[in-house]
PDB file of C-alpha atoms in Angstrom:
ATOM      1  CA  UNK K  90       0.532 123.127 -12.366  1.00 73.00           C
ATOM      2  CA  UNK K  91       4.290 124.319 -12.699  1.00 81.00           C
ATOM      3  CA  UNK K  92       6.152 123.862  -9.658  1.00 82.00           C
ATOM      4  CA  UNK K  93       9.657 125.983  -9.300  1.00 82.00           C
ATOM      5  CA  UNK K  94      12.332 123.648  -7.519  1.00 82.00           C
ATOM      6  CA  UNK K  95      14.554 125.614  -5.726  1.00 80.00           C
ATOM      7  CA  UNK K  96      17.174 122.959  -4.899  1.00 79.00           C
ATOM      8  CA  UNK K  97      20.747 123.525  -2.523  1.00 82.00           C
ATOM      9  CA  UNK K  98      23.034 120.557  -3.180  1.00 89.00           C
ATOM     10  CA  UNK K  99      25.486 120.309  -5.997  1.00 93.00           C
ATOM     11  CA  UNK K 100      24.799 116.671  -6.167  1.00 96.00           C
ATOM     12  CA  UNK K 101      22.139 114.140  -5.460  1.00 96.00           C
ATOM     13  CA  UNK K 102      21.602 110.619  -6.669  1.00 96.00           C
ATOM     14  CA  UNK K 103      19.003 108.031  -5.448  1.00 96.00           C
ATOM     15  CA  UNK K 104      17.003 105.275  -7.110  1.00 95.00           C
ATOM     16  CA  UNK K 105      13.502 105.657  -7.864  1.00 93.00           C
ATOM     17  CA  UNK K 106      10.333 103.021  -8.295  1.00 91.00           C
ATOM     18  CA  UNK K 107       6.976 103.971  -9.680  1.00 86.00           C
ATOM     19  CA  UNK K 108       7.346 107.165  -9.804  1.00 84.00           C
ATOM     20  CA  UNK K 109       4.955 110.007 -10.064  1.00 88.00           C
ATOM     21  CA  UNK K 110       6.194 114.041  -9.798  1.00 90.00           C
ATOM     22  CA  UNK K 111       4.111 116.816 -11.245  1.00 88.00           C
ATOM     23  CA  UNK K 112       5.592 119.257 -13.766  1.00 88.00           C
ATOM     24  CA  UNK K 113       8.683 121.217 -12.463  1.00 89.00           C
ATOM     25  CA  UNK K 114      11.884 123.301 -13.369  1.00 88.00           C
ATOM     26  CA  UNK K 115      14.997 123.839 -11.734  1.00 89.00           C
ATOM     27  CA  UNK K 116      18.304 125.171 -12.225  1.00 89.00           C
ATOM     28  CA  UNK K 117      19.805 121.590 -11.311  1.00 93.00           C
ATOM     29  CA  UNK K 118      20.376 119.247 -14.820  1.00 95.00           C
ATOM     30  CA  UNK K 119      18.542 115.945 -13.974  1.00 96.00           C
ATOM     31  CA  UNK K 120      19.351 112.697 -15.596  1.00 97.00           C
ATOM     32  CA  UNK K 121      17.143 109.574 -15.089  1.00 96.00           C
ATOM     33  CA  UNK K 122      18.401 106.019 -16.402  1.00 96.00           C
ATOM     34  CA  UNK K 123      15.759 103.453 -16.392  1.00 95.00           C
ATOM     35  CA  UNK K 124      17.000 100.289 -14.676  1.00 94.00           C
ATOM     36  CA  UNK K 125      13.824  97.751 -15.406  1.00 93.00           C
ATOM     37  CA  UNK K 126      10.420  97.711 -16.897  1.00 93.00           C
ATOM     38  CA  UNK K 127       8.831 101.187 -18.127  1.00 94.00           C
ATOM     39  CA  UNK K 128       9.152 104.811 -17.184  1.00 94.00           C
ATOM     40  CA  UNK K 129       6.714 107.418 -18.924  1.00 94.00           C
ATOM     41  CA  UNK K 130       8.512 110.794 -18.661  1.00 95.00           C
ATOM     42  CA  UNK K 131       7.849 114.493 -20.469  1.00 94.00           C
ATOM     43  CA  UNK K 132      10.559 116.257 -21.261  1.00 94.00           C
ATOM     44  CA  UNK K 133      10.303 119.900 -22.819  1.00 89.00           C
ATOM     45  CA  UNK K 134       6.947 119.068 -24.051  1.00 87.00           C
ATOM     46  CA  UNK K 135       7.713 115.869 -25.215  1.00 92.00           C
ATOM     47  CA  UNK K 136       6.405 112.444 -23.979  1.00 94.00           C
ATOM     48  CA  UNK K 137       8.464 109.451 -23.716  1.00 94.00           C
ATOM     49  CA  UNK K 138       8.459 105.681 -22.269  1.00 94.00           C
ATOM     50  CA  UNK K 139      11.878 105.045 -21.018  1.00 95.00           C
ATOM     51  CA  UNK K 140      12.415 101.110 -20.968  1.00 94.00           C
ATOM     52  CA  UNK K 141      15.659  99.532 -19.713  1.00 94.00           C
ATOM     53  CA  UNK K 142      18.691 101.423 -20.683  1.00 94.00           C
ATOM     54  CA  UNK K 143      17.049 104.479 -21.642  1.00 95.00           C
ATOM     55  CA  UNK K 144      17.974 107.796 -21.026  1.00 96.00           C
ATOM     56  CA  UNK K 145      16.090 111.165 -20.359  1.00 97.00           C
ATOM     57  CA  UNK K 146      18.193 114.454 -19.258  1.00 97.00           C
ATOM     58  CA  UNK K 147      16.696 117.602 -18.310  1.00 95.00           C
ATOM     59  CA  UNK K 148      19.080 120.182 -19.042  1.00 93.00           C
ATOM     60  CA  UNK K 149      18.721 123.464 -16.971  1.00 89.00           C
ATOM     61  CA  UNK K 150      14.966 125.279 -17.210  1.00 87.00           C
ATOM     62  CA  UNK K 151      13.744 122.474 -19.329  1.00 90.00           C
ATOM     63  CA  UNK K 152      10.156 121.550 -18.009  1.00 90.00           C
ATOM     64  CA  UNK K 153       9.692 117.811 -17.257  1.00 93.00           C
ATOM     65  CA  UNK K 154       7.378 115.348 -15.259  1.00 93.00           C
ATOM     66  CA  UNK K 155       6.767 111.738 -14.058  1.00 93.00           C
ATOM     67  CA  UNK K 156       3.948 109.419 -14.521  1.00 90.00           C
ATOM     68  CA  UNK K 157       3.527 106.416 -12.526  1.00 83.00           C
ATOM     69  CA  UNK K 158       0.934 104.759 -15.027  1.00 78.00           C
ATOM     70  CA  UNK K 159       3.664 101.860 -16.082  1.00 81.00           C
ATOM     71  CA  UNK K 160       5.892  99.737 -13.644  1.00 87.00           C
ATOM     72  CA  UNK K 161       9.537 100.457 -13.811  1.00 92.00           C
ATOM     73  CA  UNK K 162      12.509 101.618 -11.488  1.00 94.00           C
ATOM     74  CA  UNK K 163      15.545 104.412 -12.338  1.00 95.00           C
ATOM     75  CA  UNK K 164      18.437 106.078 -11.063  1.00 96.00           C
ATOM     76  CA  UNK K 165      18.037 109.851 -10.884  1.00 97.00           C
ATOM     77  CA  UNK K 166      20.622 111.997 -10.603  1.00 97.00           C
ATOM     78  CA  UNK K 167      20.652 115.984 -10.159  1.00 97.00           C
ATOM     79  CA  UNK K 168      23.920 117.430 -10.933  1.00 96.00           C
ATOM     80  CA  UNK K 169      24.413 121.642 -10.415  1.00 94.00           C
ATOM     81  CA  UNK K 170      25.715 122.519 -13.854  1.00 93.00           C
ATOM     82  CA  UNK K 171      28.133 124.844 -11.893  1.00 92.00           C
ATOM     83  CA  UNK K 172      30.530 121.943 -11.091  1.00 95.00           C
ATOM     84  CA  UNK K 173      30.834 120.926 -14.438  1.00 95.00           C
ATOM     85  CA  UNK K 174      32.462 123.908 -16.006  1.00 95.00           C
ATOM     86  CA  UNK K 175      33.669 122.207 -19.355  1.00 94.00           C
ATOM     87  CA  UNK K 176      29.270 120.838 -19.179  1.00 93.00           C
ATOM     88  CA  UNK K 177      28.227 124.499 -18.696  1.00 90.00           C
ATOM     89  CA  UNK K 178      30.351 125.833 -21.301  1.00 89.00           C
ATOM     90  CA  UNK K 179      29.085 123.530 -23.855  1.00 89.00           C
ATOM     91  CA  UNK K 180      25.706 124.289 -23.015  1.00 89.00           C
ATOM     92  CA  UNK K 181      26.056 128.185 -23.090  1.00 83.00           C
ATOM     93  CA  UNK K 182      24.917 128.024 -26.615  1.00 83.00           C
ATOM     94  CA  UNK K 183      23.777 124.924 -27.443  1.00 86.00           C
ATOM     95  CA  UNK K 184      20.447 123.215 -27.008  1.00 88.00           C
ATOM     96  CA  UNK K 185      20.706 119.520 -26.942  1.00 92.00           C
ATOM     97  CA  UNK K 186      18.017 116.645 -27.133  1.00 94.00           C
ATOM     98  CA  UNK K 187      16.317 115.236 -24.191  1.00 96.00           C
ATOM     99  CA  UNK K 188      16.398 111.820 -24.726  1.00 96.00           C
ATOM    100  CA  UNK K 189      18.245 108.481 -25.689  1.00 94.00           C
ATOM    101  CA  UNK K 190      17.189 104.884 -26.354  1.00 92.00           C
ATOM    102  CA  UNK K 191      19.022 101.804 -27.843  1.00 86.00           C
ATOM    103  CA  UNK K 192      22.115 101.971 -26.029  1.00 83.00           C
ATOM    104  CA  UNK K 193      22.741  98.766 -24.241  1.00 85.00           C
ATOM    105  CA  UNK K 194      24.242  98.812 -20.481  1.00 91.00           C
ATOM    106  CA  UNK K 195      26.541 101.885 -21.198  1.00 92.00           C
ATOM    107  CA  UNK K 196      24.318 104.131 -18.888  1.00 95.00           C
ATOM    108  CA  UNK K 197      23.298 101.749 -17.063  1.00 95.00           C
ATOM    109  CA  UNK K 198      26.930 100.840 -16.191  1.00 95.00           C
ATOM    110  CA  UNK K 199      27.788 104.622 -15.598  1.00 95.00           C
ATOM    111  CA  UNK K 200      24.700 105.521 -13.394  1.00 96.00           C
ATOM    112  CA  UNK K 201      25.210 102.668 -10.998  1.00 96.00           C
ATOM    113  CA  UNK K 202      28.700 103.878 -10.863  1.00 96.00           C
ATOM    114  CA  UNK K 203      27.570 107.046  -9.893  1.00 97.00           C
ATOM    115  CA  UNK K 204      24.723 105.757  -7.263  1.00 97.00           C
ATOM    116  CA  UNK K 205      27.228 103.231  -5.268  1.00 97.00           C
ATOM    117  CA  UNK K 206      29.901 105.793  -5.199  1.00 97.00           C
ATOM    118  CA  UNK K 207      27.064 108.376  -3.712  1.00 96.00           C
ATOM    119  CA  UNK K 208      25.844 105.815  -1.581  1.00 96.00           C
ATOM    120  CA  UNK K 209      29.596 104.750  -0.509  1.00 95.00           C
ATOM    121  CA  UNK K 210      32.307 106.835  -0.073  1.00 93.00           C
ATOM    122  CA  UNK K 211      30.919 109.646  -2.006  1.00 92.00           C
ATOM    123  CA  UNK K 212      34.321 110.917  -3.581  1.00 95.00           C
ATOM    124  CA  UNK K 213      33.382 114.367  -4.662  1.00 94.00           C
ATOM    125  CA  UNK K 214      36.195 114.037  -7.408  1.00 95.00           C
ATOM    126  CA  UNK K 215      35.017 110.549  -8.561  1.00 96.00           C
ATOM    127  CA  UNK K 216      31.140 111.470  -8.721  1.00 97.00           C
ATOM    128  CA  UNK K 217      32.486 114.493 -11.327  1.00 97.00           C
ATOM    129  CA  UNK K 218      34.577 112.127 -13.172  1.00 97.00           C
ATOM    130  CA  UNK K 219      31.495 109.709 -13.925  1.00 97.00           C
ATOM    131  CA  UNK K 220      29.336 112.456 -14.901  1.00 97.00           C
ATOM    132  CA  UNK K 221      32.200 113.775 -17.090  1.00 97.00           C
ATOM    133  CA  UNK K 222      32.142 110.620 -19.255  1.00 96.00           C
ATOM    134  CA  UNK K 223      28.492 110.174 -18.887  1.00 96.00           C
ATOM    135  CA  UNK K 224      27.153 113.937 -20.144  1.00 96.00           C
ATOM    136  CA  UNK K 225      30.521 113.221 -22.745  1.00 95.00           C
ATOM    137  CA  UNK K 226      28.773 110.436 -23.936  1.00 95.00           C
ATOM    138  CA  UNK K 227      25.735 111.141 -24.494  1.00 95.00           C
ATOM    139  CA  UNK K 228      26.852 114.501 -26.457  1.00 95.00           C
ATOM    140  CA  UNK K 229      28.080 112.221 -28.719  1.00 93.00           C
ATOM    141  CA  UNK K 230      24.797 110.751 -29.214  1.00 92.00           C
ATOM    142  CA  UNK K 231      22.778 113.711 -29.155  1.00 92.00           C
ATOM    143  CA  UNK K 232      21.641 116.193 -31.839  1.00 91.00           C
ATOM    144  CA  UNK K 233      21.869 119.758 -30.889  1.00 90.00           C
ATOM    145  CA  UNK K 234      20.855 123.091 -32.314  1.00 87.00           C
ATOM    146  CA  UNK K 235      21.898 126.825 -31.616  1.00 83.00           C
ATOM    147  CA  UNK K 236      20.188 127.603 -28.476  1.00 72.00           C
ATOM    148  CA  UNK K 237      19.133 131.249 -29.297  1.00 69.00           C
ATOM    149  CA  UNK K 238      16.624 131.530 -26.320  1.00 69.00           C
ATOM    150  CA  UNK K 239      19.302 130.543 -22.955  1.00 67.00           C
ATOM    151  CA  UNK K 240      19.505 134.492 -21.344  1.00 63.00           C
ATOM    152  CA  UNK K 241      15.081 134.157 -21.452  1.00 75.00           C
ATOM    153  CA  UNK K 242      15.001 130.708 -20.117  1.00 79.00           C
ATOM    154  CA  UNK K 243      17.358 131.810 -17.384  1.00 81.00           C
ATOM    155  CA  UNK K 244      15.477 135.079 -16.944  1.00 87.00           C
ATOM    156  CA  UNK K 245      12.187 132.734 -16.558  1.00 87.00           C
ATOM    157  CA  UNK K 246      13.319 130.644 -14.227  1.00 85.00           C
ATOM    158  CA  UNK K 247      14.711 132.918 -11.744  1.00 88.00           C
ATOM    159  CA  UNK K 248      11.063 134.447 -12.283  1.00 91.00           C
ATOM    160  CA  UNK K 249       9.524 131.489 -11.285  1.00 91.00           C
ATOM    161  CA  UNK K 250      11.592 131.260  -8.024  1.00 89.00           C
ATOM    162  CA  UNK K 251      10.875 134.683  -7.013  1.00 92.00           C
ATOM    163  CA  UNK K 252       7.388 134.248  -7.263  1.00 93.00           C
ATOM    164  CA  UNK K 253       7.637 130.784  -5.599  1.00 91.00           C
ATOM    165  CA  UNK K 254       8.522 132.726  -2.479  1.00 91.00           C
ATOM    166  CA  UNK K 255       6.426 135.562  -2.915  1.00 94.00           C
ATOM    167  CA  UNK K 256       2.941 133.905  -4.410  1.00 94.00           C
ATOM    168  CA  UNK K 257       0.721 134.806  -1.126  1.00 95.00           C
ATOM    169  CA  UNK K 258       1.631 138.193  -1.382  1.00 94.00           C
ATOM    170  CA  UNK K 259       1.062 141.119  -3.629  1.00 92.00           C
ATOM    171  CA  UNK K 260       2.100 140.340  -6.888  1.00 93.00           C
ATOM    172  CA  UNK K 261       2.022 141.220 -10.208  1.00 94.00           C
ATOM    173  CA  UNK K 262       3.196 141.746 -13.757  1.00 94.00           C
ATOM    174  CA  UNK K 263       3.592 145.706 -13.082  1.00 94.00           C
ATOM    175  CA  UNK K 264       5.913 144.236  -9.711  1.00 94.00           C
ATOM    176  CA  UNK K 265       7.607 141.854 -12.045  1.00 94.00           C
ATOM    177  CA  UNK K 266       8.304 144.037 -14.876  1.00 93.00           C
ATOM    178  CA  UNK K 267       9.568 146.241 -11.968  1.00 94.00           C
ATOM    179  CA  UNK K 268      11.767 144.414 -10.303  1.00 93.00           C
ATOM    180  CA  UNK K 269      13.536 142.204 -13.326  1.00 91.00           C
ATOM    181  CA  UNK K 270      13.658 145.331 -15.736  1.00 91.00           C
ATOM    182  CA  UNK K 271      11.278 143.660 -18.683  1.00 90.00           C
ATOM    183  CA  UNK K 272       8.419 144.925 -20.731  1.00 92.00           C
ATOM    184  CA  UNK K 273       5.410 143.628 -19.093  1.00 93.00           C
ATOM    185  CA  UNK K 274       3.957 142.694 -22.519  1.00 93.00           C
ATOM    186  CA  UNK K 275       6.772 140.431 -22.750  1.00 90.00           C
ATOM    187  CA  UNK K 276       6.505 138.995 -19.465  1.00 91.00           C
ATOM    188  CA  UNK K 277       3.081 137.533 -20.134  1.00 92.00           C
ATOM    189  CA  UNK K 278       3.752 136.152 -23.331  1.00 89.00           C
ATOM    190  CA  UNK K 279       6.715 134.379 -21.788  1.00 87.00           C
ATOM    191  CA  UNK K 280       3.834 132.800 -19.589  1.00 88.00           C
ATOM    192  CA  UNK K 281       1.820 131.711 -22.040  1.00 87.00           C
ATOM    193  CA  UNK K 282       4.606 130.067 -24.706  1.00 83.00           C
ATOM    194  CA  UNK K 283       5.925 128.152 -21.742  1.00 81.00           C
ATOM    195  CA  UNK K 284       3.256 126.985 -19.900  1.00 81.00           C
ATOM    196  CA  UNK K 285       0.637 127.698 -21.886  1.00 76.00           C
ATOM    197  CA  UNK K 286      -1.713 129.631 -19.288  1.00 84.00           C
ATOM    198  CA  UNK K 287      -1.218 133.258 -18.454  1.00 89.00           C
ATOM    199  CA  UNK K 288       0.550 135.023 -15.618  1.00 93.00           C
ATOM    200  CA  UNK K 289      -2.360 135.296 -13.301  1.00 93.00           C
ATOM    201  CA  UNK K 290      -3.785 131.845 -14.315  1.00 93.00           C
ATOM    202  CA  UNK K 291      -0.656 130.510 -13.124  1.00 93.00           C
ATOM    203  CA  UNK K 292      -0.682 132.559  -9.322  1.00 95.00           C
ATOM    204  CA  UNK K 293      -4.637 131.247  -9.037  1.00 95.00           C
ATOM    205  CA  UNK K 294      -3.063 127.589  -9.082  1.00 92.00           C
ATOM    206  CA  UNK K 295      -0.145 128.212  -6.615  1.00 93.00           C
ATOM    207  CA  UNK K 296      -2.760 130.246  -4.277  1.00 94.00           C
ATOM    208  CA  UNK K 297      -5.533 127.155  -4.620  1.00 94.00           C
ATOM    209  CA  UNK K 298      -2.815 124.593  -3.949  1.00 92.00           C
ATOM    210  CA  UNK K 299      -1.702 126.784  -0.835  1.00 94.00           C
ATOM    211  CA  UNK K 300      -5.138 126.990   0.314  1.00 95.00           C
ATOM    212  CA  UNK K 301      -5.795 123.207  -0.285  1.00 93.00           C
ATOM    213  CA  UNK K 302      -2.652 122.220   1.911  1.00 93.00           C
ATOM    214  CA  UNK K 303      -4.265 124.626   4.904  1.00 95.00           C
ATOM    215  CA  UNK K 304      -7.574 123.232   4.282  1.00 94.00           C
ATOM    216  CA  UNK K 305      -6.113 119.439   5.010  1.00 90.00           C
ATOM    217  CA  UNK K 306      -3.896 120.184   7.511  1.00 91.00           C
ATOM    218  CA  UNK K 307      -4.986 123.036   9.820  1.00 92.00           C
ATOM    219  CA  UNK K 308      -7.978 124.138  11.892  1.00 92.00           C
ATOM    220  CA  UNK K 309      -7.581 127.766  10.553  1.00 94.00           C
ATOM    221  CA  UNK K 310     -10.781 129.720   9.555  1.00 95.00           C
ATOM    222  CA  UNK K 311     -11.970 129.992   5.536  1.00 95.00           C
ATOM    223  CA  UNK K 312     -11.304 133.592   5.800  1.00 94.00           C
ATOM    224  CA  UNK K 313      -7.869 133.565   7.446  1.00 96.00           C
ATOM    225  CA  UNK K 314      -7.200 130.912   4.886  1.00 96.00           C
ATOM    226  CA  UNK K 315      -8.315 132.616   1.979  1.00 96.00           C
ATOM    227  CA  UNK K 316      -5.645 135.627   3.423  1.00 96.00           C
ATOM    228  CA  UNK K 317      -2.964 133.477   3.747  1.00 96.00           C
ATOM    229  CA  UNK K 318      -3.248 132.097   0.332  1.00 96.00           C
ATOM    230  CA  UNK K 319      -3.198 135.894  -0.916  1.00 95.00           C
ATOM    231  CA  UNK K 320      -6.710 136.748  -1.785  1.00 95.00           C
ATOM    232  CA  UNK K 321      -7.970 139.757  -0.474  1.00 91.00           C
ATOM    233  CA  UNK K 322     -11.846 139.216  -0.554  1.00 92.00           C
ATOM    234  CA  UNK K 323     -14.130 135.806  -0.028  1.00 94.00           C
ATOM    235  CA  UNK K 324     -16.315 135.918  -3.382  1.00 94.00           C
ATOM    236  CA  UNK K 325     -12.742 135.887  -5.432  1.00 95.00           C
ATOM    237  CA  UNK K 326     -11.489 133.132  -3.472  1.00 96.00           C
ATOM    238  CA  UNK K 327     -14.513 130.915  -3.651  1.00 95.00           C
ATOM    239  CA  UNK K 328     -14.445 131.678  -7.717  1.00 96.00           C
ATOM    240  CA  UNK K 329     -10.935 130.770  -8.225  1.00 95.00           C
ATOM    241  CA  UNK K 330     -11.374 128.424  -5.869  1.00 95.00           C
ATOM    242  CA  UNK K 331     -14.205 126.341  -7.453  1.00 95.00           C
ATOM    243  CA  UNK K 332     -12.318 126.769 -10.672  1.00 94.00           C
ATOM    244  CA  UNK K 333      -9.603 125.023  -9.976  1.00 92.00           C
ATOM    245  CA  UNK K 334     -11.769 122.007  -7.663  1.00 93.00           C
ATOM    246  CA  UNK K 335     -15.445 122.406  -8.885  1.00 95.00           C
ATOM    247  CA  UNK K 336     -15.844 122.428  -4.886  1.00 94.00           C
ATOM    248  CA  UNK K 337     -15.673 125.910  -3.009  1.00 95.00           C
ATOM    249  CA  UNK K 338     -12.969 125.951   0.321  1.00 95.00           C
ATOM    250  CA  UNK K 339     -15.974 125.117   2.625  1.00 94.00           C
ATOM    251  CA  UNK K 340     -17.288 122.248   0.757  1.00 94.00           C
ATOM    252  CA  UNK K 341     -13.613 120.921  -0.039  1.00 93.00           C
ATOM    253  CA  UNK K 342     -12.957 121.230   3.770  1.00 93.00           C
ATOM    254  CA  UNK K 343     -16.207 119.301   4.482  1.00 92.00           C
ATOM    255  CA  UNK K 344     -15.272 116.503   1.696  1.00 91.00           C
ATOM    256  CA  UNK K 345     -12.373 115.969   3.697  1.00 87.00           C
ATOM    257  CA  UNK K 346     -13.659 115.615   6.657  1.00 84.00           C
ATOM    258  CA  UNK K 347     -16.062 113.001   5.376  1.00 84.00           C
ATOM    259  CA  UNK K 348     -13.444 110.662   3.772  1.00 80.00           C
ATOM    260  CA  UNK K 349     -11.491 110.643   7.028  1.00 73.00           C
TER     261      UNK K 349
END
């Protein structure tokens, strides 16, 4: 599952331990720095174990995830690419590496720089400075190549937020092509070379997941469920479902009932 991250703040920064975050986009650039043991991150398709002094960055649209399998602790920080003009300008046409390793304390340093001045007096003007140096360096370190592909990654993305919003309602390609003026042909076969399901595939998951959350946490009935999550009839919603749980929403409801 793909989840859309619609996030508000120009700037966050907090330290991490263990962690574990499912597959997810965002406008927002994220930068982790592992500060002890081992972190296994995916980047853009790519796997990596981050061990101290590592680096991973997550430039804007770029798909990425955390595992907690291995023992280790980070500072993340999500920067809005907006406040960084001189960043966003470099990245207009340039797609850079994800990752770095073998480079001592000098993020390390930086990123606890960063996180005590967040956690402090938060300095807007300071916090840019330190990121400044930090994205300077490590565009010194990494390789780049012409990014050819930015207007559809940015066209994907705010796809995946609309339908983020809109997932229990009526939608579908036909809407989307609609609505953000593209072929629907191409549409789908943006969902399929980025996530590597298609289109409807991908609303089944975000309907289940709904469904699974109202299951757990509410008293509602299967059927008013099964609207809410934007199915229109039962034997559809107990296929999809099942596909996605190899239970159907009455046993799944019962199963949790039992553990508890």
């Amino acid at each position: 599952m793909l989840l859309y991250e619609k996030r508000n703040d120009d700037i966050n920064v907090f330290e991490m331990q263990n962690f574990d975050f499912i597959a997810h986009v965002h406008h927002n650039i994220e930068v982790l720095v592992c500060l002890d043991g081992t972190l296994d991150v995916t980047c853009s398709s790519c796997q990596k174990s981050l061990n101290r002094g590592d680096m991973m960055i997550a430039f804007s649209n770029d798909i990425h995830s955390y595992s907690s399998a291995s023992q280790g602790k980070g500072i993340i920080i999500l920067v809005n690419p907006s406040i960084l003009p001189a960043i966003s300008a470099t990245l207009s046409d340039r797609k850079y590496e994800n990752y770095i390793s073998d480079c001592g304390n000098t993020f390390l340093d930086l990123t606890k720089s960063i996180l005590h001045e967040y956690n402090t007096d938060c300095c807007h003007e300071i916090i840019v400075g330190y990121l400044y140096i930090l994205f300077g360096t490590a565009f010194k370190k990494l390789s780049f190549s012409p990014d050819k592909d930015s207007l559809n990654s940015d066209l994907f993305s705010t796809m995946l937020e609309y339908i983020s919003e809109h997932y229990t309602e009526d939608i579908s390609l036909k809407l989307l092509s609609k609505k953000f003026y593209i072929d629907v042909c191409h549409i789908s076969r943006m969902f399929t070379s980025r996530l590597s399901c298609g289109f409807l595939t991908y609303i089944h998951e975000l309907r289940v997941e709904h469904a699974k959350t109202l299951l757990h946490h509410s008293d509602l009935s299967i059927s008013n469920i099964m609207y809410k999550s934007g199915f229109s009839n039962q034997k559809t919603f107990n296929r999809v479902f099942k596909q996605f749980t190899n239970q159907t929403p009455r046993e799944y409801r019962r199963s949790i009932k039992a553990a508890t």
